[in-house]
Short mmCIF file of the C-alpha atoms (twelve columns), coordinates in Angstrom:
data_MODEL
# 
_entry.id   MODEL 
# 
loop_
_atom_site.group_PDB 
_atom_site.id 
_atom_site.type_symbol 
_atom_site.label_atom_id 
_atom_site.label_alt_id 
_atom_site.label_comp_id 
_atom_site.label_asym_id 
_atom_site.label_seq_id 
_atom_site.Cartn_x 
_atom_site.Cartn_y 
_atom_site.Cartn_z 
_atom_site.pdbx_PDB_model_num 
ATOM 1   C CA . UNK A 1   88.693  83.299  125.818 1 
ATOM 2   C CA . UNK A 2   90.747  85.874  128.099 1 
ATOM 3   C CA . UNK A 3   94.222  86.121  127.594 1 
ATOM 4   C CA . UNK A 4   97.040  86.790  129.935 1 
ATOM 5   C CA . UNK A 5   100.897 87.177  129.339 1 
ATOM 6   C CA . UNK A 6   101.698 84.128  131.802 1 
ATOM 7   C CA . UNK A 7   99.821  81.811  129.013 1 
ATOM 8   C CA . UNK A 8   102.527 82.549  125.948 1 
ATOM 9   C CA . UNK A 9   105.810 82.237  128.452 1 
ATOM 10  C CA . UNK A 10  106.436 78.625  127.638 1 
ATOM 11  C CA . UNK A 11  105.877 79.152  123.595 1 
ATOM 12  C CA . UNK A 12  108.345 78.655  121.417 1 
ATOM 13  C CA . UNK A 13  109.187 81.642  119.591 1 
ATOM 14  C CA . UNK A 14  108.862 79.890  115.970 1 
ATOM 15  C CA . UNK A 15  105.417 79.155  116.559 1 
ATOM 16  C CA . UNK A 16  104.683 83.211  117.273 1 
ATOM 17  C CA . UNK A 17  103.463 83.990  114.009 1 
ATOM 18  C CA . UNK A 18  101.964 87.737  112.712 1 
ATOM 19  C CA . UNK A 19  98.202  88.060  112.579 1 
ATOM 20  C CA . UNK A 20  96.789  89.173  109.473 1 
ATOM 21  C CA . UNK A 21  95.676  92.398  109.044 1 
ATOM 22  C CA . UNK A 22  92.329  93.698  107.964 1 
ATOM 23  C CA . UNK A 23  91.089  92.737  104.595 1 
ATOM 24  C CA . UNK A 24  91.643  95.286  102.373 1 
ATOM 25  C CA . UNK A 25  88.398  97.273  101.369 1 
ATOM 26  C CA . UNK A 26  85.482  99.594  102.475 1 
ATOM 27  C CA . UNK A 27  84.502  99.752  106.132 1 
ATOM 28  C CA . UNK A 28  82.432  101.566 108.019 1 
ATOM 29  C CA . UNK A 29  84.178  103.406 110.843 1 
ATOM 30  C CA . UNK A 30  83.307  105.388 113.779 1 
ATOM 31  C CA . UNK A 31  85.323  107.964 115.818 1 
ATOM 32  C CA . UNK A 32  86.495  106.227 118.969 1 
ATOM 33  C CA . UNK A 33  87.909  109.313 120.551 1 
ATOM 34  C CA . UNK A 34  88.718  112.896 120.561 1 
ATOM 35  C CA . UNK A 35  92.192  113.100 118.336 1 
ATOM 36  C CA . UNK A 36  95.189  113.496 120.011 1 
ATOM 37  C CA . UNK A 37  97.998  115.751 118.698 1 
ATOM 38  C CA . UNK A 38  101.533 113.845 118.151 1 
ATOM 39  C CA . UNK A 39  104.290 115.948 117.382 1 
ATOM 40  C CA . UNK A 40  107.331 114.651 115.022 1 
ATOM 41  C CA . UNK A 41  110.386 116.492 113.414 1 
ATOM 42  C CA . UNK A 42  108.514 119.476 111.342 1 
ATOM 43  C CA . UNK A 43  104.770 117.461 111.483 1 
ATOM 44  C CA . UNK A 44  102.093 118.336 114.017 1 
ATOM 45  C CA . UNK A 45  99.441  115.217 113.100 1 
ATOM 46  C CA . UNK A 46  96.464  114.923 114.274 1 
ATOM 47  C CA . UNK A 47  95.156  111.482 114.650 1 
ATOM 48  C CA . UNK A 48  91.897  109.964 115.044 1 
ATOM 49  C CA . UNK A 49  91.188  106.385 116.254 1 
ATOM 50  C CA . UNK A 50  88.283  104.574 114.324 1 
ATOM 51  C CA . UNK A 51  86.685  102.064 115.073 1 
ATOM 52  C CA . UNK A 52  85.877  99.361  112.402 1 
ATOM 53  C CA . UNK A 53  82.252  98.789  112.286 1 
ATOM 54  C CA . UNK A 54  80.957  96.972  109.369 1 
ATOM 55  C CA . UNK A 55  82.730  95.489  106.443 1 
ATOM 56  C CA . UNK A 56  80.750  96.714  102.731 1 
ATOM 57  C CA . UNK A 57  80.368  94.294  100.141 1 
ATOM 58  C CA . UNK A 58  84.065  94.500  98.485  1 
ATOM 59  C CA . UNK A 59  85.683  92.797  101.517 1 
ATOM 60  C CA . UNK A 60  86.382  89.123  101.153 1 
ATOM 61  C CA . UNK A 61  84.216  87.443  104.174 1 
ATOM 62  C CA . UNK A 62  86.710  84.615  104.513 1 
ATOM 63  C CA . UNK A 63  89.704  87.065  104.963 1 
ATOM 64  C CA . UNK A 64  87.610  88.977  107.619 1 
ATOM 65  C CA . UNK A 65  86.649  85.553  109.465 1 
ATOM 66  C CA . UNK A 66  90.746  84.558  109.039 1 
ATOM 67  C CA . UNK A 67  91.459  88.174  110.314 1 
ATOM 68  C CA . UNK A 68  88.993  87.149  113.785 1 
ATOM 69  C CA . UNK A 69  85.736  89.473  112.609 1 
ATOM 70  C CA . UNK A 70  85.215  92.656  113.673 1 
ATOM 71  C CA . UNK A 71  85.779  93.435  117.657 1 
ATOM 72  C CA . UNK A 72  86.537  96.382  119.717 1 
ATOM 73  C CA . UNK A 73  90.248  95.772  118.617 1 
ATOM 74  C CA . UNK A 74  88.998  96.078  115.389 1 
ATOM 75  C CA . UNK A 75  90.363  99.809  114.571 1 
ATOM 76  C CA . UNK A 76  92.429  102.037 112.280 1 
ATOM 77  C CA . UNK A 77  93.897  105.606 112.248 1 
ATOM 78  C CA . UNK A 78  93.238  108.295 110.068 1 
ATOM 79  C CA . UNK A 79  95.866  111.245 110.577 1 
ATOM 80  C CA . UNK A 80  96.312  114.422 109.391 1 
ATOM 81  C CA . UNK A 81  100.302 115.829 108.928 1 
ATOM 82  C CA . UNK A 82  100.188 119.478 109.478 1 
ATOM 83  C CA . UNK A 83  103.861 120.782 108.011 1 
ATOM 84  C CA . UNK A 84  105.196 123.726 110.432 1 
ATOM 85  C CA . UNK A 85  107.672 124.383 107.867 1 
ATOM 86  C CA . UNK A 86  105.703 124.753 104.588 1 
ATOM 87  C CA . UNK A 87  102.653 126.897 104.297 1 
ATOM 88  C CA . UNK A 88  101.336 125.638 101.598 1 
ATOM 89  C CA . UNK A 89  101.092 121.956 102.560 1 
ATOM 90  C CA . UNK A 90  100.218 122.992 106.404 1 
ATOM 91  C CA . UNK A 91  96.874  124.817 104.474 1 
ATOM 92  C CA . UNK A 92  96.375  121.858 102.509 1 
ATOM 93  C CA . UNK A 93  96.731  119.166 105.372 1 
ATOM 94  C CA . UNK A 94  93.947  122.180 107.176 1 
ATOM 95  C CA . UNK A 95  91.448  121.441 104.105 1 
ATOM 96  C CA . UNK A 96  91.661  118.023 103.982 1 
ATOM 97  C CA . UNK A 97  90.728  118.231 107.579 1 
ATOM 98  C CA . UNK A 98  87.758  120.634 107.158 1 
ATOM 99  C CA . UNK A 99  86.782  117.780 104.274 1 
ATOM 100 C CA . UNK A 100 86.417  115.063 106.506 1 
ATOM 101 C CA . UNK A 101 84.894  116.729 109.382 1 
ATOM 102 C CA . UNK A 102 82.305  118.565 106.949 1 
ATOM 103 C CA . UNK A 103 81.650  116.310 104.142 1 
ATOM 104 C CA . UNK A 104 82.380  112.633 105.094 1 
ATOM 105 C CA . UNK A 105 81.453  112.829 109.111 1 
ATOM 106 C CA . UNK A 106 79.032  115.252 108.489 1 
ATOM 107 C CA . UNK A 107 79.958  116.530 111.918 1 
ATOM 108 C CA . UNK A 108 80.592  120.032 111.212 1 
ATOM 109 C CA . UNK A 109 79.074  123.058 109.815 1 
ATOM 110 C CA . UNK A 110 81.183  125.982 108.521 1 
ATOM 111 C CA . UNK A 111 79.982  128.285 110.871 1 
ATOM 112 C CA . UNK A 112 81.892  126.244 113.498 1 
ATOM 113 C CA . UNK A 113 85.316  126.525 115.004 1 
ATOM 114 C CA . UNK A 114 88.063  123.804 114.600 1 
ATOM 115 C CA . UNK A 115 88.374  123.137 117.547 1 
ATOM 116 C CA . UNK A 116 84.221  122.503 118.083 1 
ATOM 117 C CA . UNK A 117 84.290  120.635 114.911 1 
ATOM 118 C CA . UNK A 118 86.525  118.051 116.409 1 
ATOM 119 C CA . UNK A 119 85.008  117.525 119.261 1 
ATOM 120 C CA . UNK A 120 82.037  117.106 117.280 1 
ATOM 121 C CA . UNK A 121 83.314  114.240 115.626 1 
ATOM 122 C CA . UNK A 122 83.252  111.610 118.254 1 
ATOM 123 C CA . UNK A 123 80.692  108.772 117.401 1 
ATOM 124 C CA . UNK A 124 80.707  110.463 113.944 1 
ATOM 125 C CA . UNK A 125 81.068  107.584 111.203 1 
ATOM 126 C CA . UNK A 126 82.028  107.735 107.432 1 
ATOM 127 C CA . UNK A 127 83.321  105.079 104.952 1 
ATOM 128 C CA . UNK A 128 86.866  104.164 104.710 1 
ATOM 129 C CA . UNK A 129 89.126  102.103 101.937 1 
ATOM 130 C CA . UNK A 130 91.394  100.100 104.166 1 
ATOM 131 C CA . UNK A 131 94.402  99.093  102.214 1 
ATOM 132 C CA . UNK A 132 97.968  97.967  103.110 1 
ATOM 133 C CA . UNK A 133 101.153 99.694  102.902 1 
ATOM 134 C CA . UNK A 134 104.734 98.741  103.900 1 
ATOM 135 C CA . UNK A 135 106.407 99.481  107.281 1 
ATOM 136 C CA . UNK A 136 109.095 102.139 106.659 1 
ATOM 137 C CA . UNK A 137 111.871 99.917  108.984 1 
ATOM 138 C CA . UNK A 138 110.957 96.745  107.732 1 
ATOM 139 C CA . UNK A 139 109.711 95.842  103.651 1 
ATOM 140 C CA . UNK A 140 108.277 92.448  104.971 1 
ATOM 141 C CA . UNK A 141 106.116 93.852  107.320 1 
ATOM 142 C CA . UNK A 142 102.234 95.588  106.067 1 
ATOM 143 C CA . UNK A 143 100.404 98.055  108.269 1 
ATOM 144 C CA . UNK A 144 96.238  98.670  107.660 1 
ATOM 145 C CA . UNK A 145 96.505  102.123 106.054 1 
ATOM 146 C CA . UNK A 146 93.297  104.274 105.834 1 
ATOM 147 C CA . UNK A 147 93.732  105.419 101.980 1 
ATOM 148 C CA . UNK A 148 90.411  107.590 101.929 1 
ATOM 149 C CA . UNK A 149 87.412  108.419 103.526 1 
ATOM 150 C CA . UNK A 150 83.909  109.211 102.327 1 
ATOM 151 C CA . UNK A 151 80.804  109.925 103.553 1 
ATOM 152 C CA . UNK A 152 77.661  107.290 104.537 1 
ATOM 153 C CA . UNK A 153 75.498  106.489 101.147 1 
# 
């Protein structure tokens, strides 16, 4: 059914109500698109946009039909907080990056540059845990949260 904005102007704003969000559990996800670099106070992060594939056997199949399945709205973010100010994290958030892009993609190989790896990775999939966490404004409101990534049995 297509959707337009003229269709919600005569609802009543008590009948607006949130959708769910993803079940929580283990997806299969596939890079939608080359990461895009957001900056913030002392963060650079690097975030990729996945695209929600299949659901594995822990997700409840009544949750995912309640959530609407799995379309191409069906995605999550995985990013990557680079701190400008502290070395030691900043080399740490740079692991975790080689990680993902090596050994749950399987995108990259160490001989490659950082930069090549990344743009290796689109169309690359992995496994992800999708859980919940709470909005940092708001305690009543959950956001889908990527909690870790793994690579394809």
């Amino acid at each position: 059914m297509a959707m337009n904005f003229s269709s919600i102007l005569n609802e009543k704003l008590d009948d607006i109500k949130r959708p769910p969000n993803l079940p929580v559990g283990t997806y299969r996800v596939s890079v939608k698109s080359i990461p895009e670099i957001v900056e913030r106070k002392n963060f650079e992060i690097l975030e990729f946009q996945l695209q929600v594939v299949e659901a594995q056997d822990d997700v409840d199949q009544e949750d995912l039909k309640n959530y609407g399945g799995l379309g191409p709205t069906a995605r999550v973010r995985r990013a990557f907080m680079f701190n400008t100010e502290d070395d030691a994290a900043f080399k740490r958030t740079e692991f975790d990056l080689r990680r993902f892009l090596e050994d749950h993609l399987k995108c990259a190989t160490p001989d490659m540059a950082m930069k090549e790896a990344i743009n290796a990775s689109m169309g690359a999939q992995c496994l992800a845990f999708i859980n919940w966490r709470q909005d940092g404004q708001d305690p009543e409101v959950q956001h889908n949260n990527v909690a870790r990534t793994a690579p394809l049995a």
